[in-house]
Structures are given as C-alpha cells and as structure tokens.
Amino acid sequence: MNTQMVITVSPDELQAMLDKSVAPLKAEIATLRTQISTSKYAYTPDEVGEMIGYSADSIRQFIREGRKARGGKLVTLKATEIIPGYFRVRPADLNQFLNQF
C-alpha cells in the first residue's frame, strides 16, 4: 500500500525552505569563485618550491636539467624565462611535471 503525504506551505514558506537548502551551495560557489580569481597565472621557483616541498634552487635545477621520473625518463619542468635567470611556471605545466612522478 502506497501512502502519500500532502504538505501545504505558502509561497513565502517554500521560498524560505529553498533558500535554507541552497545557502550552503551558494557559500561553496562563492568560495570557489574567490579561489579561482585569486589563483595566479604563473609562479616563481620560490612559490613552486614552497608548494611542493623543494628549495627554489631545486626547482631551478628541474627547469634547467630535469629530474628522473618513473622508468628513468628525464623530465624537465616547463617554465618561461622572463629575463635571464628569472623563471615563471604555469600551474598547468607544474601539474604536468608532477604527474610524471
């Protein structure tokens, strides 16, 4: 036997219920938008090193000389040299590099 329950609410009550249910989702969306808008286009070797637990000198070495990945393949960290000795690493390039290990 199937039973049905009928709940009667006013439009204002329904709106309040919906607002209450959707509020956490709205907060999460706002947080994600803030994270996206504050993410950087490119990182310095110091920032990359801090993020992944290596020194800036090691990051520069990964850029210039590479690092052995799984299977012994030498993988370099792709970076843009904005002026001699000053590098910037895009987040996508960092992710691609890290996925090799």
PDB file of N, CA and C in Angstrom:
ATOM      1  N   MET A   1       0.837  -1.179   0.000  1.00  0.00           N
ATOM      2  CA  MET A   1       0.000   0.000   0.000  1.00  0.00           C
ATOM      3  C   MET A   1       0.882   1.242   0.000  1.00  0.00           C
ATOM      4  N   ASN A   2       0.645   2.097  -0.961  1.00  0.00           N
ATOM      5  CA  ASN A   2       1.385   3.352  -1.046  1.00  0.00           C
ATOM      6  C   ASN A   2       0.612   4.433  -0.320  1.00  0.00           C
ATOM      7  N   THR A   3       1.352   5.191   0.438  1.00  0.00           N
ATOM      8  CA  THR A   3       0.711   6.318   1.101  1.00  0.00           C
ATOM      9  C   THR A   3       1.342   7.591   0.589  1.00  0.00           C
ATOM     10  N   GLN A   4       0.551   8.586   0.525  1.00  0.00           N
ATOM     11  CA  GLN A   4       1.031   9.892   0.095  1.00  0.00           C
ATOM     12  C   GLN A   4       0.803  10.883   1.209  1.00  0.00           C
ATOM     13  N   MET A   5       1.755  11.801   1.320  1.00  0.00           N
ATOM     14  CA  MET A   5       1.635  12.839   2.315  1.00  0.00           C
ATOM     15  C   MET A   5       1.552  14.169   1.582  1.00  0.00           C
ATOM     16  N   VAL A   6       0.632  14.970   1.969  1.00  0.00           N
ATOM     17  CA  VAL A   6       0.467  16.283   1.363  1.00  0.00           C
ATOM     18  C   VAL A   6       0.857  17.320   2.402  1.00  0.00           C
ATOM     19  N   ILE A   7       1.779  18.171   2.003  1.00  0.00           N
ATOM     20  CA  ILE A   7       2.211  19.253   2.887  1.00  0.00           C
ATOM     21  C   ILE A   7       1.794  20.553   2.236  1.00  0.00           C
ATOM     22  N   THR A   8       1.149  21.364   2.995  1.00  0.00           N
ATOM     23  CA  THR A   8       0.696  22.642   2.473  1.00  0.00           C
ATOM     24  C   THR A   8       1.580  23.743   3.053  1.00  0.00           C
ATOM     25  N   VAL A   9       2.210  24.487   2.153  1.00  0.00           N
ATOM     26  CA  VAL A   9       3.036  25.615   2.583  1.00  0.00           C
ATOM     27  C   VAL A   9       2.716  26.814   1.708  1.00  0.00           C
ATOM     28  N   SER A  10       2.927  27.961   2.261  1.00  0.00           N
ATOM     29  CA  SER A  10       2.714  29.182   1.489  1.00  0.00           C
ATOM     30  C   SER A  10       3.918  29.401   0.576  1.00  0.00           C
ATOM     31  N   PRO A  11       3.770  30.219  -0.442  1.00  0.00           N
ATOM     32  CA  PRO A  11       4.919  30.519  -1.307  1.00  0.00           C
ATOM     33  C   PRO A  11       6.108  31.093  -0.530  1.00  0.00           C
ATOM     34  N   ASP A  12       5.821  31.934   0.453  1.00  0.00           N
ATOM     35  CA  ASP A  12       6.909  32.509   1.252  1.00  0.00           C
ATOM     36  C   ASP A  12       7.633  31.440   2.068  1.00  0.00           C
ATOM     37  N   GLU A  13       6.874  30.495   2.624  1.00  0.00           N
ATOM     38  CA  GLU A  13       7.486  29.411   3.389  1.00  0.00           C
ATOM     39  C   GLU A  13       8.324  28.510   2.476  1.00  0.00           C
ATOM     40  N   LEU A  14       7.793  28.230   1.294  1.00  0.00           N
ATOM     41  CA  LEU A  14       8.536  27.415   0.333  1.00  0.00           C
ATOM     42  C   LEU A  14       9.838  28.105  -0.069  1.00  0.00           C
ATOM     43  N   GLN A  15       9.752  29.416  -0.313  1.00  0.00           N
ATOM     44  CA  GLN A  15      10.951  30.176  -0.670  1.00  0.00           C
ATOM     45  C   GLN A  15      11.976  30.131   0.458  1.00  0.00           C
ATOM     46  N   ALA A  16      11.517  30.255   1.693  1.00  0.00           N
ATOM     47  CA  ALA A  16      12.425  30.202   2.839  1.00  0.00           C
ATOM     48  C   ALA A  16      13.082  28.828   2.951  1.00  0.00           C
ATOM     49  N   MET A  17      12.319  27.768   2.707  1.00  0.00           N
ATOM     50  CA  MET A  17      12.872  26.414   2.756  1.00  0.00           C
ATOM     51  C   MET A  17      13.926  26.220   1.667  1.00  0.00           C
ATOM     52  N   LEU A  18      13.633  26.697   0.475  1.00  0.00           N
ATOM     53  CA  LEU A  18      14.587  26.584  -0.627  1.00  0.00           C
ATOM     54  C   LEU A  18      15.854  27.386  -0.342  1.00  0.00           C
ATOM     55  N   ASP A  19      15.677  28.612   0.154  1.00  0.00           N
ATOM     56  CA  ASP A  19      16.840  29.444   0.485  1.00  0.00           C
ATOM     57  C   ASP A  19      17.732  28.759   1.518  1.00  0.00           C
ATOM     58  N   LYS A  20      17.097  28.155   2.517  1.00  0.00           N
ATOM     59  CA  LYS A  20      17.860  27.466   3.563  1.00  0.00           C
ATOM     60  C   LYS A  20      18.616  26.269   2.983  1.00  0.00           C
ATOM     61  N   SER A  21      17.988  25.555   2.073  1.00  0.00           N
ATOM     62  CA  SER A  21      18.626  24.377   1.466  1.00  0.00           C
ATOM     63  C   SER A  21      19.767  24.756   0.533  1.00  0.00           C
ATOM     64  N   VAL A  22      19.630  25.862  -0.162  1.00  0.00           N
ATOM     65  CA  VAL A  22      20.595  26.263  -1.177  1.00  0.00           C
ATOM     66  C   VAL A  22      21.740  27.095  -0.586  1.00  0.00           C
ATOM     67  N   ALA A  23      21.575  27.632   0.596  1.00  0.00           N
ATOM     68  CA  ALA A  23      22.582  28.515   1.197  1.00  0.00           C
ATOM     69  C   ALA A  23      23.977  27.883   1.255  1.00  0.00           C
ATOM     70  N   PRO A  24      24.132  26.627   1.701  1.00  0.00           N
ATOM     71  CA  PRO A  24      25.484  26.042   1.714  1.00  0.00           C
ATOM     72  C   PRO A  24      26.100  25.937   0.318  1.00  0.00           C
ATOM     73  N   LEU A  25      25.277  25.637  -0.674  1.00  0.00           N
ATOM     74  CA  LEU A  25      25.787  25.561  -2.047  1.00  0.00           C
ATOM     75  C   LEU A  25      26.243  26.925  -2.539  1.00  0.00           C
ATOM     76  N   LYS A  26      25.476  27.957  -2.227  1.00  0.00           N
ATOM     77  CA  LYS A  26      25.868  29.314  -2.616  1.00  0.00           C
ATOM     78  C   LYS A  26      27.191  29.698  -1.962  1.00  0.00           C
ATOM     79  N   ALA A  27      27.361  29.345  -0.705  1.00  0.00           N
ATOM     80  CA  ALA A  27      28.607  29.658   0.000  1.00  0.00           C
ATOM     81  C   ALA A  27      29.787  28.932  -0.641  1.00  0.00           C
ATOM     82  N   GLU A  28      29.590  27.668  -1.006  1.00  0.00           N
ATOM     83  CA  GLU A  28      30.656  26.894  -1.650  1.00  0.00           C
ATOM     84  C   GLU A  28      31.023  27.487  -3.005  1.00  0.00           C
ATOM     85  N   ILE A  29      30.029  27.894  -3.773  1.00  0.00           N
ATOM     86  CA  ILE A  29      30.277  28.524  -5.076  1.00  0.00           C
ATOM     87  C   ILE A  29      31.062  29.816  -4.896  1.00  0.00           C
ATOM     88  N   ALA A  30      30.690  30.614  -3.908  1.00  0.00           N
ATOM     89  CA  ALA A  30      31.404  31.869  -3.653  1.00  0.00           C
ATOM     90  C   ALA A  30      32.861  31.596  -3.287  1.00  0.00           C
ATOM     91  N   THR A  31      33.095  30.566  -2.475  1.00  0.00           N
ATOM     92  CA  THR A  31      34.461  30.200  -2.097  1.00  0.00           C
ATOM     93  C   THR A  31      35.268  29.785  -3.320  1.00  0.00           C
ATOM     94  N   LEU A  32      34.682  28.955  -4.167  1.00  0.00           N
ATOM     95  CA  LEU A  32      35.380  28.506  -5.377  1.00  0.00           C
ATOM     96  C   LEU A  32      35.675  29.664  -6.320  1.00  0.00           C
ATOM     97  N   ARG A  33      34.741  30.582  -6.462  1.00  0.00           N
ATOM     98  CA  ARG A  33      34.975  31.753  -7.319  1.00  0.00           C
ATOM     99  C   ARG A  33      36.127  32.589  -6.789  1.00  0.00           C
ATOM    100  N   THR A  34      36.189  32.749  -5.479  1.00  0.00           N
ATOM    101  CA  THR A  34      37.283  33.511  -4.876  1.00  0.00           C
ATOM    102  C   THR A  34      38.615  32.818  -5.129  1.00  0.00           C
ATOM    103  N   GLN A  35      38.647  31.500  -4.973  1.00  0.00           N
ATOM    104  CA  GLN A  35      39.887  30.760  -5.208  1.00  0.00           C
ATOM    105  C   GLN A  35      40.335  30.891  -6.652  1.00  0.00           C
ATOM    106  N   ILE A  36      39.406  30.810  -7.582  1.00  0.00           N
ATOM    107  CA  ILE A  36      39.748  30.917  -8.996  1.00  0.00           C
ATOM    108  C   ILE A  36      40.270  32.310  -9.318  1.00  0.00           C
ATOM    109  N   SER A  37      39.614  33.330  -8.787  1.00  0.00           N
ATOM    110  CA  SER A  37      40.016  34.697  -9.120  1.00  0.00           C
ATOM    111  C   SER A  37      41.350  35.076  -8.490  1.00  0.00           C
ATOM    112  N   THR A  38      41.716  34.399  -7.406  1.00  0.00           N
ATOM    113  CA  THR A  38      42.987  34.738  -6.765  1.00  0.00           C
ATOM    114  C   THR A  38      44.124  33.811  -7.183  1.00  0.00           C
ATOM    115  N   SER A  39      43.817  32.775  -7.973  1.00  0.00           N
ATOM    116  CA  SER A  39      44.898  31.895  -8.408  1.00  0.00           C
ATOM    117  C   SER A  39      45.781  32.642  -9.404  1.00  0.00           C
ATOM    118  N   LYS A  40      47.036  32.340  -9.356  1.00  0.00           N
ATOM    119  CA  LYS A  40      47.995  33.063 -10.179  1.00  0.00           C
ATOM    120  C   LYS A  40      48.131  32.422 -11.543  1.00  0.00           C
ATOM    121  N   TYR A  41      48.527  33.225 -12.498  1.00  0.00           N
ATOM    122  CA  TYR A  41      48.773  32.736 -13.850  1.00  0.00           C
ATOM    123  C   TYR A  41      50.088  31.974 -13.907  1.00  0.00           C
ATOM    124  N   ALA A  42      51.066  32.418 -13.115  1.00  0.00           N
ATOM    125  CA  ALA A  42      52.379  31.768 -13.116  1.00  0.00           C
ATOM    126  C   ALA A  42      53.040  31.965 -11.751  1.00  0.00           C
ATOM    127  N   TYR A  43      53.877  30.993 -11.386  1.00  0.00           N
ATOM    128  CA  TYR A  43      54.544  31.006 -10.091  1.00  0.00           C
ATOM    129  C   TYR A  43      56.049  31.152 -10.255  1.00  0.00           C
ATOM    130  N   THR A  44      56.679  31.745  -9.260  1.00  0.00           N
ATOM    131  CA  THR A  44      58.136  31.824  -9.218  1.00  0.00           C
ATOM    132  C   THR A  44      58.679  30.484  -8.716  1.00  0.00           C
ATOM    133  N   PRO A  45      59.963  30.213  -8.936  1.00  0.00           N
ATOM    134  CA  PRO A  45      60.543  28.986  -8.373  1.00  0.00           C
ATOM    135  C   PRO A  45      60.402  28.913  -6.846  1.00  0.00           C
ATOM    136  N   ASP A  46      60.479  30.049  -6.172  1.00  0.00           N
ATOM    137  CA  ASP A  46      60.285  30.061  -4.715  1.00  0.00           C
ATOM    138  C   ASP A  46      58.889  29.572  -4.348  1.00  0.00           C
ATOM    139  N   GLU A  47      57.873  30.069  -5.059  1.00  0.00           N
ATOM    140  CA  GLU A  47      56.491  29.673  -4.777  1.00  0.00           C
ATOM    141  C   GLU A  47      56.254  28.199  -5.089  1.00  0.00           C
ATOM    142  N   VAL A  48      56.804  27.744  -6.216  1.00  0.00           N
ATOM    143  CA  VAL A  48      56.657  26.329  -6.581  1.00  0.00           C
ATOM    144  C   VAL A  48      57.318  25.454  -5.519  1.00  0.00           C
ATOM    145  N   GLY A  49      58.519  25.828  -5.109  1.00  0.00           N
ATOM    146  CA  GLY A  49      59.228  25.063  -4.089  1.00  0.00           C
ATOM    147  C   GLY A  49      58.453  24.982  -2.788  1.00  0.00           C
ATOM    148  N   GLU A  50      57.870  26.091  -2.388  1.00  0.00           N
ATOM    149  CA  GLU A  50      57.078  26.119  -1.163  1.00  0.00           C
ATOM    150  C   GLU A  50      55.852  25.211  -1.283  1.00  0.00           C
ATOM    151  N   MET A  51      55.235  25.199  -2.462  1.00  0.00           N
ATOM    152  CA  MET A  51      54.037  24.385  -2.665  1.00  0.00           C
ATOM    153  C   MET A  51      54.341  22.893  -2.631  1.00  0.00           C
ATOM    154  N   ILE A  52      55.481  22.483  -3.183  1.00  0.00           N
ATOM    155  CA  ILE A  52      55.741  21.044  -3.316  1.00  0.00           C
ATOM    156  C   ILE A  52      56.859  20.535  -2.411  1.00  0.00           C
ATOM    157  N   GLY A  53      57.412  21.410  -1.578  1.00  0.00           N
ATOM    158  CA  GLY A  53      58.380  20.961  -0.584  1.00  0.00           C
ATOM    159  C   GLY A  53      59.809  20.826  -1.065  1.00  0.00           C
ATOM    160  N   TYR A  54      60.195  21.643  -2.029  1.00  0.00           N
ATOM    161  CA  TYR A  54      61.573  21.660  -2.520  1.00  0.00           C
ATOM    162  C   TYR A  54      62.107  23.083  -2.415  1.00  0.00           C
ATOM    163  N   SER A  55      63.423  23.209  -2.448  1.00  0.00           N
ATOM    164  CA  SER A  55      64.021  24.543  -2.432  1.00  0.00           C
ATOM    165  C   SER A  55      63.866  25.185  -3.809  1.00  0.00           C
ATOM    166  N   ALA A  56      63.966  26.500  -3.844  1.00  0.00           N
ATOM    167  CA  ALA A  56      63.898  27.220  -5.122  1.00  0.00           C
ATOM    168  C   ALA A  56      65.043  26.793  -6.033  1.00  0.00           C
ATOM    169  N   ASP A  57      66.212  26.509  -5.453  1.00  0.00           N
ATOM    170  CA  ASP A  57      67.347  26.037  -6.260  1.00  0.00           C
ATOM    171  C   ASP A  57      67.034  24.693  -6.918  1.00  0.00           C
ATOM    172  N   SER A  58      66.368  23.801  -6.194  1.00  0.00           N
ATOM    173  CA  SER A  58      65.976  22.513  -6.781  1.00  0.00           C
ATOM    174  C   SER A  58      64.995  22.717  -7.929  1.00  0.00           C
ATOM    175  N   ILE A  59      64.069  23.648  -7.754  1.00  0.00           N
ATOM    176  CA  ILE A  59      63.092  23.926  -8.812  1.00  0.00           C
ATOM    177  C   ILE A  59      63.817  24.452 -10.048  1.00  0.00           C
ATOM    178  N   ARG A  60      64.760  25.358  -9.851  1.00  0.00           N
ATOM    179  CA  ARG A  60      65.539  25.866 -10.993  1.00  0.00           C
ATOM    180  C   ARG A  60      66.316  24.733 -11.674  1.00  0.00           C
ATOM    181  N   GLN A  61      66.814  23.795 -10.876  1.00  0.00           N
ATOM    182  CA  GLN A  61      67.518  22.640 -11.439  1.00  0.00           C
ATOM    183  C   GLN A  61      66.549  21.772 -12.248  1.00  0.00           C
ATOM    184  N   PHE A  62      65.324  21.593 -11.756  1.00  0.00           N
ATOM    185  CA  PHE A  62      64.321  20.824 -12.502  1.00  0.00           C
ATOM    186  C   PHE A  62      64.003  21.509 -13.829  1.00  0.00           C
ATOM    187  N   ILE A  63      64.046  22.839 -13.830  1.00  0.00           N
ATOM    188  CA  ILE A  63      63.777  23.598 -15.058  1.00  0.00           C
ATOM    189  C   ILE A  63      64.942  23.440 -16.037  1.00  0.00           C
ATOM    190  N   ARG A  64      66.152  23.616 -15.550  1.00  0.00           N
ATOM    191  CA  ARG A  64      67.327  23.602 -16.438  1.00  0.00           C
ATOM    192  C   ARG A  64      67.762  22.190 -16.840  1.00  0.00           C
ATOM    193  N   GLU A  65      67.813  21.288 -15.862  1.00  0.00           N
ATOM    194  CA  GLU A  65      68.404  19.965 -16.101  1.00  0.00           C
ATOM    195  C   GLU A  65      67.404  18.820 -16.079  1.00  0.00           C
ATOM    196  N   GLY A  66      66.252  19.051 -15.476  1.00  0.00           N
ATOM    197  CA  GLY A  66      65.253  17.999 -15.373  1.00  0.00           C
ATOM    198  C   GLY A  66      65.450  17.123 -14.152  1.00  0.00           C
ATOM    199  N   ARG A  67      64.600  16.119 -14.059  1.00  0.00           N
ATOM    200  CA  ARG A  67      64.632  15.156 -12.959  1.00  0.00           C
ATOM    201  C   ARG A  67      64.168  13.812 -13.503  1.00  0.00           C
ATOM    202  N   LYS A  68      64.760  12.738 -13.008  1.00  0.00           N
ATOM    203  CA  LYS A  68      64.374  11.406 -13.478  1.00  0.00           C
ATOM    204  C   LYS A  68      62.999  11.039 -12.937  1.00  0.00           C
ATOM    205  N   ALA A  69      62.136  10.649 -13.848  1.00  0.00           N
ATOM    206  CA  ALA A  69      60.786  10.227 -13.493  1.00  0.00           C
ATOM    207  C   ALA A  69      60.733   8.712 -13.409  1.00  0.00           C
ATOM    208  N   ARG A  70      59.520   8.192 -13.224  1.00  0.00           N
ATOM    209  CA  ARG A  70      59.332   6.740 -13.230  1.00  0.00           C
ATOM    210  C   ARG A  70      59.858   6.168 -14.538  1.00  0.00           C
ATOM    211  N   GLY A  71      60.528   5.067 -14.459  1.00  0.00           N
ATOM    212  CA  GLY A  71      61.069   4.442 -15.658  1.00  0.00           C
ATOM    213  C   GLY A  71      62.387   5.036 -16.115  1.00  0.00           C
ATOM    214  N   GLY A  72      62.931   5.987 -15.358  1.00  0.00           N
ATOM    215  CA  GLY A  72      64.222   6.559 -15.694  1.00  0.00           C
ATOM    216  C   GLY A  72      64.201   7.674 -16.720  1.00  0.00           C
ATOM    217  N   LYS A  73      63.033   8.051 -17.187  1.00  0.00           N
ATOM    218  CA  LYS A  73      62.923   9.119 -18.181  1.00  0.00           C
ATOM    219  C   LYS A  73      63.245  10.469 -17.529  1.00  0.00           C
ATOM    220  N   LEU A  74      64.044  11.284 -18.215  1.00  0.00           N
ATOM    221  CA  LEU A  74      64.389  12.607 -17.719  1.00  0.00           C
ATOM    222  C   LEU A  74      63.289  13.591 -18.112  1.00  0.00           C
ATOM    223  N   VAL A  75      62.711  14.242 -17.120  1.00  0.00           N
ATOM    224  CA  VAL A  75      61.605  15.170 -17.348  1.00  0.00           C
ATOM    225  C   VAL A  75      62.009  16.542 -16.842  1.00  0.00           C
ATOM    226  N   THR A  76      61.830  17.565 -17.669  1.00  0.00           N
ATOM    227  CA  THR A  76      62.115  18.932 -17.235  1.00  0.00           C
ATOM    228  C   THR A  76      60.816  19.635 -16.881  1.00  0.00           C
ATOM    229  N   LEU A  77      60.926  20.567 -15.962  1.00  0.00           N
ATOM    230  CA  LEU A  77      59.791  21.402 -15.584  1.00  0.00           C
ATOM    231  C   LEU A  77      59.724  22.553 -16.577  1.00  0.00           C
ATOM    232  N   LYS A  78      58.652  22.618 -17.322  1.00  0.00           N
ATOM    233  CA  LYS A  78      58.492  23.656 -18.337  1.00  0.00           C
ATOM    234  C   LYS A  78      58.283  25.003 -17.642  1.00  0.00           C
ATOM    235  N   ALA A  79      59.043  26.000 -18.079  1.00  0.00           N
ATOM    236  CA  ALA A  79      58.961  27.332 -17.488  1.00  0.00           C
ATOM    237  C   ALA A  79      59.314  28.373 -18.537  1.00  0.00           C
ATOM    238  N   THR A  80      58.911  29.592 -18.268  1.00  0.00           N
ATOM    239  CA  THR A  80      59.243  30.720 -19.128  1.00  0.00           C
ATOM    240  C   THR A  80      60.301  31.554 -18.421  1.00  0.00           C
ATOM    241  N   GLU A  81      61.376  31.847 -19.129  1.00  0.00           N
ATOM    242  CA  GLU A  81      62.431  32.691 -18.570  1.00  0.00           C
ATOM    243  C   GLU A  81      62.115  34.126 -18.969  1.00  0.00           C
ATOM    244  N   ILE A  82      61.625  34.913 -18.006  1.00  0.00           N
ATOM    245  CA  ILE A  82      61.181  36.269 -18.339  1.00  0.00           C
ATOM    246  C   ILE A  82      62.354  37.212 -18.580  1.00  0.00           C
ATOM    247  N   ILE A  83      63.402  37.055 -17.803  1.00  0.00           N
ATOM    248  CA  ILE A  83      64.700  37.682 -18.066  1.00  0.00           C
ATOM    249  C   ILE A  83      65.733  36.647 -17.635  1.00  0.00           C
ATOM    250  N   PRO A  84      66.966  36.749 -18.092  1.00  0.00           N
ATOM    251  CA  PRO A  84      67.935  35.699 -17.771  1.00  0.00           C
ATOM    252  C   PRO A  84      67.972  35.354 -16.273  1.00  0.00           C
ATOM    253  N   GLY A  85      67.702  34.084 -15.985  1.00  0.00           N
ATOM    254  CA  GLY A  85      67.746  33.599 -14.612  1.00  0.00           C
ATOM    255  C   GLY A  85      66.456  33.724 -13.826  1.00  0.00           C
ATOM    256  N   TYR A  86      65.447  34.375 -14.377  1.00  0.00           N
ATOM    257  CA  TYR A  86      64.173  34.576 -13.681  1.00  0.00           C
ATOM    258  C   TYR A  86      63.073  33.813 -14.412  1.00  0.00           C
ATOM    259  N   PHE A  87      62.566  32.768 -13.746  1.00  0.00           N
ATOM    260  CA  PHE A  87      61.606  31.869 -14.372  1.00  0.00           C
ATOM    261  C   PHE A  87      60.210  32.038 -13.784  1.00  0.00           C
ATOM    262  N   ARG A  88      59.216  31.675 -14.593  1.00  0.00           N
ATOM    263  CA  ARG A  88      57.829  31.589 -14.147  1.00  0.00           C
ATOM    264  C   ARG A  88      57.272  30.262 -14.638  1.00  0.00           C
ATOM    265  N   VAL A  89      56.532  29.598 -13.764  1.00  0.00           N
ATOM    266  CA  VAL A  89      55.967  28.284 -14.067  1.00  0.00           C
ATOM    267  C   VAL A  89      54.449  28.387 -14.032  1.00  0.00           C
ATOM    268  N   ARG A  90      53.821  27.992 -15.128  1.00  0.00           N
ATOM    269  CA  ARG A  90      52.356  27.997 -15.175  1.00  0.00           C
ATOM    270  C   ARG A  90      51.813  26.816 -14.369  1.00  0.00           C
ATOM    271  N   PRO A  91      50.659  26.978 -13.728  1.00  0.00           N
ATOM    272  CA  PRO A  91      50.081  25.869 -12.959  1.00  0.00           C
ATOM    273  C   PRO A  91      49.898  24.597 -13.781  1.00  0.00           C
ATOM    274  N   ALA A  92      49.466  24.717 -15.029  1.00  0.00           N
ATOM    275  CA  ALA A  92      49.270  23.531 -15.875  1.00  0.00           C
ATOM    276  C   ALA A  92      50.592  22.807 -16.122  1.00  0.00           C
ATOM    277  N   ASP A  93      51.676  23.571 -16.312  1.00  0.00           N
ATOM    278  CA  ASP A  93      52.989  22.956 -16.531  1.00  0.00           C
ATOM    279  C   ASP A  93      53.492  22.261 -15.264  1.00  0.00           C
ATOM    280  N   LEU A  94      53.217  22.870 -14.113  1.00  0.00           N
ATOM    281  CA  LEU A  94      53.602  22.246 -12.848  1.00  0.00           C
ATOM    282  C   LEU A  94      52.846  20.930 -12.657  1.00  0.00           C
ATOM    283  N   ASN A  95      51.546  20.943 -12.921  1.00  0.00           N
ATOM    284  CA  ASN A  95      50.753  19.717 -12.779  1.00  0.00           C
ATOM    285  C   ASN A  95      51.251  18.624 -13.719  1.00  0.00           C
ATOM    286  N   GLN A  96      51.567  18.998 -14.942  1.00  0.00           N
ATOM    287  CA  GLN A  96      52.065  18.023 -15.912  1.00  0.00           C
ATOM    288  C   GLN A  96      53.385  17.420 -15.425  1.00  0.00           C
ATOM    289  N   PHE A  97      54.251  18.253 -14.891  1.00  0.00           N
ATOM    290  CA  PHE A  97      55.533  17.782 -14.361  1.00  0.00           C
ATOM    291  C   PHE A  97      55.312  16.826 -13.190  1.00  0.00           C
ATOM    292  N   LEU A  98      54.458  17.222 -12.253  1.00  0.00           N
ATOM    293  CA  LEU A  98      54.226  16.406 -11.060  1.00  0.00           C
ATOM    294  C   LEU A  98      53.576  15.068 -11.390  1.00  0.00           C
ATOM    295  N   ASN A  99      52.771  15.034 -12.428  1.00  0.00           N
ATOM    296  CA  ASN A  99      52.103  13.786 -12.817  1.00  0.00           C
ATOM    297  C   ASN A  99      53.077  12.734 -13.331  1.00  0.00           C
ATOM    298  N   GLN A 100      54.308  13.123 -13.616  1.00  0.00           N
ATOM    299  CA  GLN A 100      55.315  12.186 -14.103  1.00  0.00           C
ATOM    300  C   GLN A 100      55.927  11.358 -12.974  1.00  0.00           C
ATOM    301  N   PHE A 101      55.641  11.727 -11.724  1.00  0.00           N
ATOM    302  CA  PHE A 101      56.287  11.071 -10.578  1.00  0.00           C
ATOM    303  C   PHE A 101      55.307  10.308  -9.725  1.00  0.00           C
TER     304      PHE A 101
END
